[in-house]
Coordinates of C-alpha atoms in Angstrom, one line a residue:
M920 CA 0.0 0.0 0.0
V921 CA 2.8 2.4 0.9
A922 CA 4.6 1.6 -2.4
H923 CA 1.4 2.4 -4.4
Q924 CA 1.0 5.7 -2.5
A925 CA 4.6 6.6 -3.3
R926 CA 4.0 5.9 -7.0
W927 CA 1.0 8.2 -7.1
L928 CA 3.0 11.0 -5.3
Q929 CA 6.0 10.7 -7.6
F930 CA 3.8 10.7 -10.6
F931 CA 2.0 13.9 -9.7
Q932 CA 5.1 15.7 -8.5
R933 CA 7.0 15.0 -11.7
P934 CA 6.3 17.6 -14.5
S935 CA 5.9 15.1 -17.3
L936 CA 3.7 15.0 -20.4
S937 CA 2.1 11.8 -19.2
R938 CA 0.9 13.5 -16.0
Q939 CA -0.6 16.4 -18.0
L940 CA -2.3 14.1 -20.5
M941 CA -3.7 12.0 -17.7
L942 CA -5.2 15.1 -16.1
V943 CA -6.7 16.1 -19.4
G944 CA -8.2 12.6 -19.7
L945 CA -9.5 12.8 -16.2
V946 CA -11.2 16.1 -16.9
I947 CA -12.7 14.9 -20.2
T948 CA -14.0 11.7 -18.6
G949 CA -15.3 13.6 -15.6
L950 CA -17.2 16.1 -17.8
C951 CA -18.7 13.3 -19.8
G952 CA -19.7 11.6 -16.6
A953 CA -21.4 14.8 -15.3
I954 CA -23.3 15.1 -18.6
A955 CA -24.5 11.5 -18.3
L956 CA -25.6 12.1 -14.7
F957 CA -27.4 15.4 -15.2
A958 CA -28.9 15.0 -18.7
P959 CA -32.4 14.1 -17.4
L960 CA -32.4 17.3 -15.3
L961 CA -31.9 19.4 -18.4
V962 CA -35.2 18.0 -19.7
Q963 CA -37.0 18.6 -16.5
W964 CA -35.8 22.2 -16.4
G965 CA -36.9 22.7 -20.0
L966 CA -33.4 23.4 -21.2
L967 CA -33.4 20.4 -23.5
A968 CA -35.9 18.5 -25.5
S969 CA -36.6 14.9 -24.7
P970 CA -34.4 12.6 -26.8
Q971 CA -37.5 10.6 -27.9
E972 CA -39.5 13.7 -28.8
F973 CA -40.5 14.3 -32.4
L974 CA -40.3 18.0 -33.2
T975 CA -42.9 20.1 -34.9
N976 CA -40.1 22.1 -36.7
P977 CA -39.0 21.2 -40.2
L978 CA -36.9 18.0 -40.4
H979 CA -33.2 18.4 -41.1
Q980 CA -33.2 21.8 -39.5
P981 CA -29.5 23.0 -39.3
P982 CA -27.9 24.1 -36.0
G983 CA -29.4 27.3 -34.8
P984 CA -30.7 29.2 -31.7
G985 CA -33.8 26.9 -31.5
H986 CA -31.8 23.7 -31.7
W987 CA -28.1 24.1 -31.2
F988 CA -27.1 20.9 -32.9
G989 CA -30.0 20.9 -35.4
T990 CA -32.6 18.2 -35.9
S991 CA -32.5 14.9 -37.6
R992 CA -34.3 13.3 -40.5
Q993 CA -36.6 11.6 -38.0
G994 CA -37.3 14.9 -36.2
Y995 CA -35.1 14.3 -33.2
D996 CA -33.2 17.0 -31.5
V997 CA -29.6 16.1 -32.1
L998 CA -28.3 17.8 -29.0
A999 CA -30.6 15.8 -26.8
R1000 CA -29.7 12.5 -28.5
T1001 CA -26.0 13.3 -28.2
L1002 CA -26.1 14.1 -24.5
F1003 CA -28.3 11.2 -23.6
G1004 CA -26.1 9.0 -25.8
T1005 CA -23.4 9.7 -23.2
R1006 CA -25.6 8.3 -20.5
A1007 CA -26.2 5.1 -22.5
A1008 CA -22.5 4.7 -23.2
F1009 CA -21.6 5.0 -19.5
Q1010 CA -24.4 2.6 -18.5
V1011 CA -23.4 -0.2 -20.9
V1012 CA -19.7 0.2 -20.7
I1013 CA -19.4 0.4 -16.9
L1014 CA -21.7 -2.7 -16.6
A1015 CA -19.8 -4.6 -19.3
T1016 CA -16.3 -3.9 -17.9
S1017 CA -17.5 -4.6 -14.4
L1018 CA -18.9 -8.0 -15.5
S1019 CA -15.7 -9.0 -17.2
L1020 CA -13.7 -7.9 -14.2
C1021 CA -15.8 -9.9 -11.8
I1022 CA -15.4 -13.0 -13.9
G1023 CA -11.8 -12.7 -15.1
V1024 CA -10.1 -11.7 -11.8
P1025 CA -11.4 -14.6 -9.7
L1026 CA -10.7 -17.1 -12.5
G1027 CA -7.2 -15.7 -12.9
L1028 CA -6.6 -16.0 -9.1
I1029 CA -7.8 -19.6 -9.1
S1030 CA -5.9 -20.6 -12.2
G1031 CA -2.6 -19.1 -11.1
Y1032 CA -2.8 -20.4 -7.5
W1033 CA -3.9 -24.0 -8.1
G1034 CA -2.2 -24.7 -11.4
G1035 CA -2.3 -28.2 -12.8
K1036 CA -5.4 -29.4 -14.8
V1037 CA -7.5 -26.5 -13.6
D1038 CA -4.9 -24.0 -14.9
R1039 CA -4.5 -25.8 -18.2
A1040 CA -8.3 -26.0 -18.8
L1041 CA -8.9 -22.3 -18.0
V1042 CA -5.9 -21.1 -20.0
F1043 CA -7.1 -23.1 -23.0
L1044 CA -10.6 -21.7 -22.7
M1045 CA -9.4 -18.1 -22.3
D1046 CA -6.9 -18.3 -25.1
T1047 CA -9.7 -19.6 -27.4
V1048 CA -11.9 -16.6 -26.5
Y1049 CA -8.9 -14.2 -26.8
T1050 CA -8.2 -15.2 -30.3
L1051 CA -11.7 -14.1 -31.5
P1052 CA -12.0 -10.5 -32.7
G1053 CA -13.9 -8.5 -30.1
L1054 CA -16.4 -6.9 -32.5
L1055 CA -17.1 -10.2 -34.2
L1056 CA -17.7 -12.0 -30.9
S1057 CA -19.9 -9.1 -29.6
V1058 CA -22.0 -9.2 -32.8
T1059 CA -22.5 -12.9 -32.5
L1060 CA -23.5 -12.7 -28.9
A1061 CA -25.8 -9.7 -29.7
F1062 CA -27.7 -11.9 -32.1
V1063 CA -28.2 -14.4 -29.4
V1064 CA -29.1 -12.2 -26.4
G1065 CA -30.9 -9.5 -28.2
R1066 CA -31.0 -5.7 -27.8
G1067 CA -31.0 -3.8 -24.5
V1068 CA -28.7 -2.2 -22.0
F1069 CA -28.0 -5.4 -20.0
N1070 CA -27.9 -7.6 -23.1
A1071 CA -25.4 -5.2 -24.8
A1072 CA -23.2 -5.3 -21.7
I1073 CA -23.2 -9.1 -21.8
A1074 CA -22.3 -9.1 -25.5
L1075 CA -19.4 -6.7 -24.8
S1076 CA -18.1 -8.2 -21.5
I1077 CA -17.2 -11.7 -22.8
S1078 CA -14.3 -10.5 -25.0
Y1079 CA -12.6 -8.7 -22.1
V1080 CA -12.7 -11.6 -19.6
P1081 CA -9.5 -13.2 -21.0
Q1082 CA -7.5 -9.9 -20.5
Y1083 CA -8.3 -9.7 -16.8
F1084 CA -7.6 -13.5 -16.5
R1085 CA -4.2 -13.4 -18.2
V1086 CA -2.9 -10.4 -16.2
V1087 CA -4.1 -11.6 -12.8
R1088 CA -3.0 -15.2 -13.5
N1089 CA 0.5 -14.1 -14.5
H1090 CA 0.8 -12.0 -11.3
T1091 CA -0.6 -14.8 -9.2
T1092 CA 1.9 -17.4 -10.4
S1093 CA 4.8 -15.1 -9.5
V1094 CA 3.5 -13.9 -6.2
K1095 CA 2.3 -17.3 -4.8
T1096 CA 6.0 -18.4 -4.3
E1097 CA 6.9 -15.4 -2.2
P1098 CA 7.9 -16.1 1.5
F1099 CA 4.9 -14.4 3.0
I1100 CA 2.6 -16.7 1.1
E1101 CA 4.6 -19.7 2.2
A1102 CA 4.4 -18.4 5.8
A1103 CA 0.7 -18.1 5.6
R1104 CA 0.4 -21.7 4.4
A1105 CA 2.6 -22.9 7.2
M1106 CA 0.4 -21.1 9.7
G1107 CA -2.6 -23.1 8.4
A1108 CA -4.3 -20.3 6.4
S1109 CA -6.9 -21.8 4.0
P1110 CA -6.5 -21.2 0.2
A1111 CA -9.6 -19.0 0.2
H1112 CA -8.0 -16.8 2.9
I1113 CA -4.7 -16.6 1.1
L1114 CA -6.4 -15.7 -2.2
R1115 CA -8.5 -13.0 -0.5
K1116 CA -6.1 -11.4 1.9
Y1117 CA -2.7 -11.9 0.4
L1118 CA -2.8 -12.6 -3.3
F1119 CA -5.8 -10.3 -4.4
L1120 CA -4.3 -7.1 -3.1
N1121 CA -0.9 -7.8 -4.6
V1122 CA -2.2 -8.7 -8.1
I1123 CA -5.0 -6.2 -8.5
Q1124 CA -2.7 -3.3 -9.3
S1125 CA -3.0 -3.6 -13.1
V1126 CA -6.8 -3.9 -13.1
P1127 CA -7.5 -0.1 -13.1
V1128 CA -5.4 0.3 -16.2
L1129 CA -7.3 -2.5 -18.0
F1130 CA -10.6 -1.2 -16.8
T1131 CA -10.2 2.3 -18.4
L1132 CA -8.6 1.0 -21.6
N1133 CA -11.3 -1.7 -22.0
A1134 CA -14.0 1.0 -21.4
A1135 CA -12.6 3.0 -24.3
D1136 CA -12.6 0.0 -26.5
A1137 CA -16.1 -1.0 -25.4
I1138 CA -17.5 2.4 -26.5
L1139 CA -16.2 1.8 -30.0
I1140 CA -17.6 -1.7 -30.1
L1141 CA -20.9 -0.5 -28.7
G1142 CA -20.9 2.1 -31.5
G1143 CA -20.3 -0.7 -34.0
L1144 CA -23.2 -2.7 -32.6
G1145 CA -25.5 0.3 -32.7
F1146 CA -24.4 1.1 -36.3
L1147 CA -25.4 -2.5 -37.3
G1148 CA -28.7 -2.2 -35.4
L1149 CA -27.7 -4.7 -32.7
G1150 CA -27.0 -2.5 -29.7
L1151 CA -29.8 -0.7 -27.9
P1152 CA -33.4 -0.2 -28.9
P1153 CA -34.1 2.8 -31.1
E1154 CA -35.9 4.7 -28.3
I1155 CA -32.7 4.7 -26.3
P1156 CA -30.2 7.3 -27.6
E1157 CA -27.0 5.7 -28.7
W1158 CA -24.2 7.2 -30.8
G1159 CA -23.6 4.3 -33.2
Y1160 CA -27.3 4.0 -34.0
D1161 CA -27.5 7.8 -34.6
L1162 CA -24.6 7.5 -37.0
R1163 CA -26.4 4.8 -38.9
L1164 CA -29.4 7.1 -39.2
A1165 CA -27.2 10.0 -40.3
L1166 CA -25.5 7.9 -43.1
D1167 CA -28.4 8.3 -45.5
A1168 CA -28.6 12.1 -44.9
L1169 CA -24.9 12.9 -45.6
P1170 CA -25.2 12.9 -49.4
T1171 CA -27.9 15.6 -49.1
G1172 CA -25.6 17.9 -47.2
V1173 CA -27.0 17.2 -43.7
W1174 CA -23.7 17.0 -41.9
W1175 CA -24.7 17.8 -38.3
T1176 CA -26.5 14.6 -37.6
A1177 CA -23.3 12.6 -38.0
L1178 CA -20.8 15.2 -36.8
F1179 CA -21.9 15.7 -33.2
P1180 CA -22.5 12.0 -32.2
G1181 CA -19.1 11.2 -33.8
L1182 CA -17.4 13.9 -31.9
A1183 CA -19.0 12.8 -28.6
M1184 CA -17.8 9.2 -29.1
T1185 CA -14.3 10.4 -30.1
T1186 CA -14.0 12.7 -27.1
L1187 CA -15.0 10.1 -24.5
V1188 CA -12.8 7.4 -26.0
T1189 CA -9.8 9.9 -26.1
G1190 CA -10.4 10.9 -22.4
L1191 CA -10.6 7.3 -21.3
S1192 CA -7.5 6.4 -23.3
L1193 CA -5.4 9.2 -21.8
L1194 CA -6.6 8.3 -18.3
G1195 CA -5.6 4.7 -18.9
E1196 CA -2.2 5.6 -20.2
G1197 CA -1.6 7.7 -17.1
L1198 CA -2.6 4.9 -14.8
S1199 CA -0.4 2.5 -16.7
E1200 CA 2.7 4.8 -16.0
I1201 CA 1.7 4.9 -12.3
F1202 CA 1.3 1.2 -11.8
N1203 CA 3.9 0.0 -14.3
P1204 CA 6.5 2.8 -14.5
P1205 CA 9.0 2.4 -17.3
T1206 CA 12.6 2.0 -16.5
Q1207 CA 13.6 4.7 -19.0
R1208 CA 11.3 7.7 -19.8
G1209 CA 11.4 9.4 -23.1
I1210 CA 9.4 12.4 -22.0

């Protein structure tokens, strides 16, 4: 614990580009999180149209005072759909990465600690899943489980389980031979107690890095599912689905229905990626720094 605190202190005291980029990523992610949290209040206060509301104004209305991001071919307010798309992205991605974490970390601990046939079977299973492209696996699972927030999270989470498994297993196999683990066994500590109290806290350090980077990747895959019509139902604002609707309007010069959802997706992915890279330098500091 003291070593981790020292790493955080050294990182933020050092005037490096990585620290600055991490702070930028933290601000971007925090602002997007605030938008996701407070978007419904904007509707209640009358500052924003409901994302499902069909407007009485002309369709394909360009950005202006009445509708800052314009309106879509379907009569939706693009600003409302874009802001509420942030809410949907956070809901699905946090749920998906949390599910994969809760599955991959325990399996990695068990596989690395027990070894033998259990380890070989789990490694074979996870390597098989890991070789499948994430988008292809998510599309296949989306066909099976259907559309919806929880179903989309399940479709996304499976492809990330092997990453948590591999990282935690590798750390566990190296830590389980340490003297303090041997001392715990000699004192009669049960395997469950050793896994929970000694191994877990020592191998969990890389998980926050994976969590943020997987979240950034999951947003892109969720956008791909939405673009294919396999993500969330149409009544739930989602950036990928809105980009799909905007595709037909682009040849007619209606650029705003694609621009703003695309910028929102790019912004959040960039913020999470910068945050993940900063966390990676804290928990896994390089021996030689080029910045």
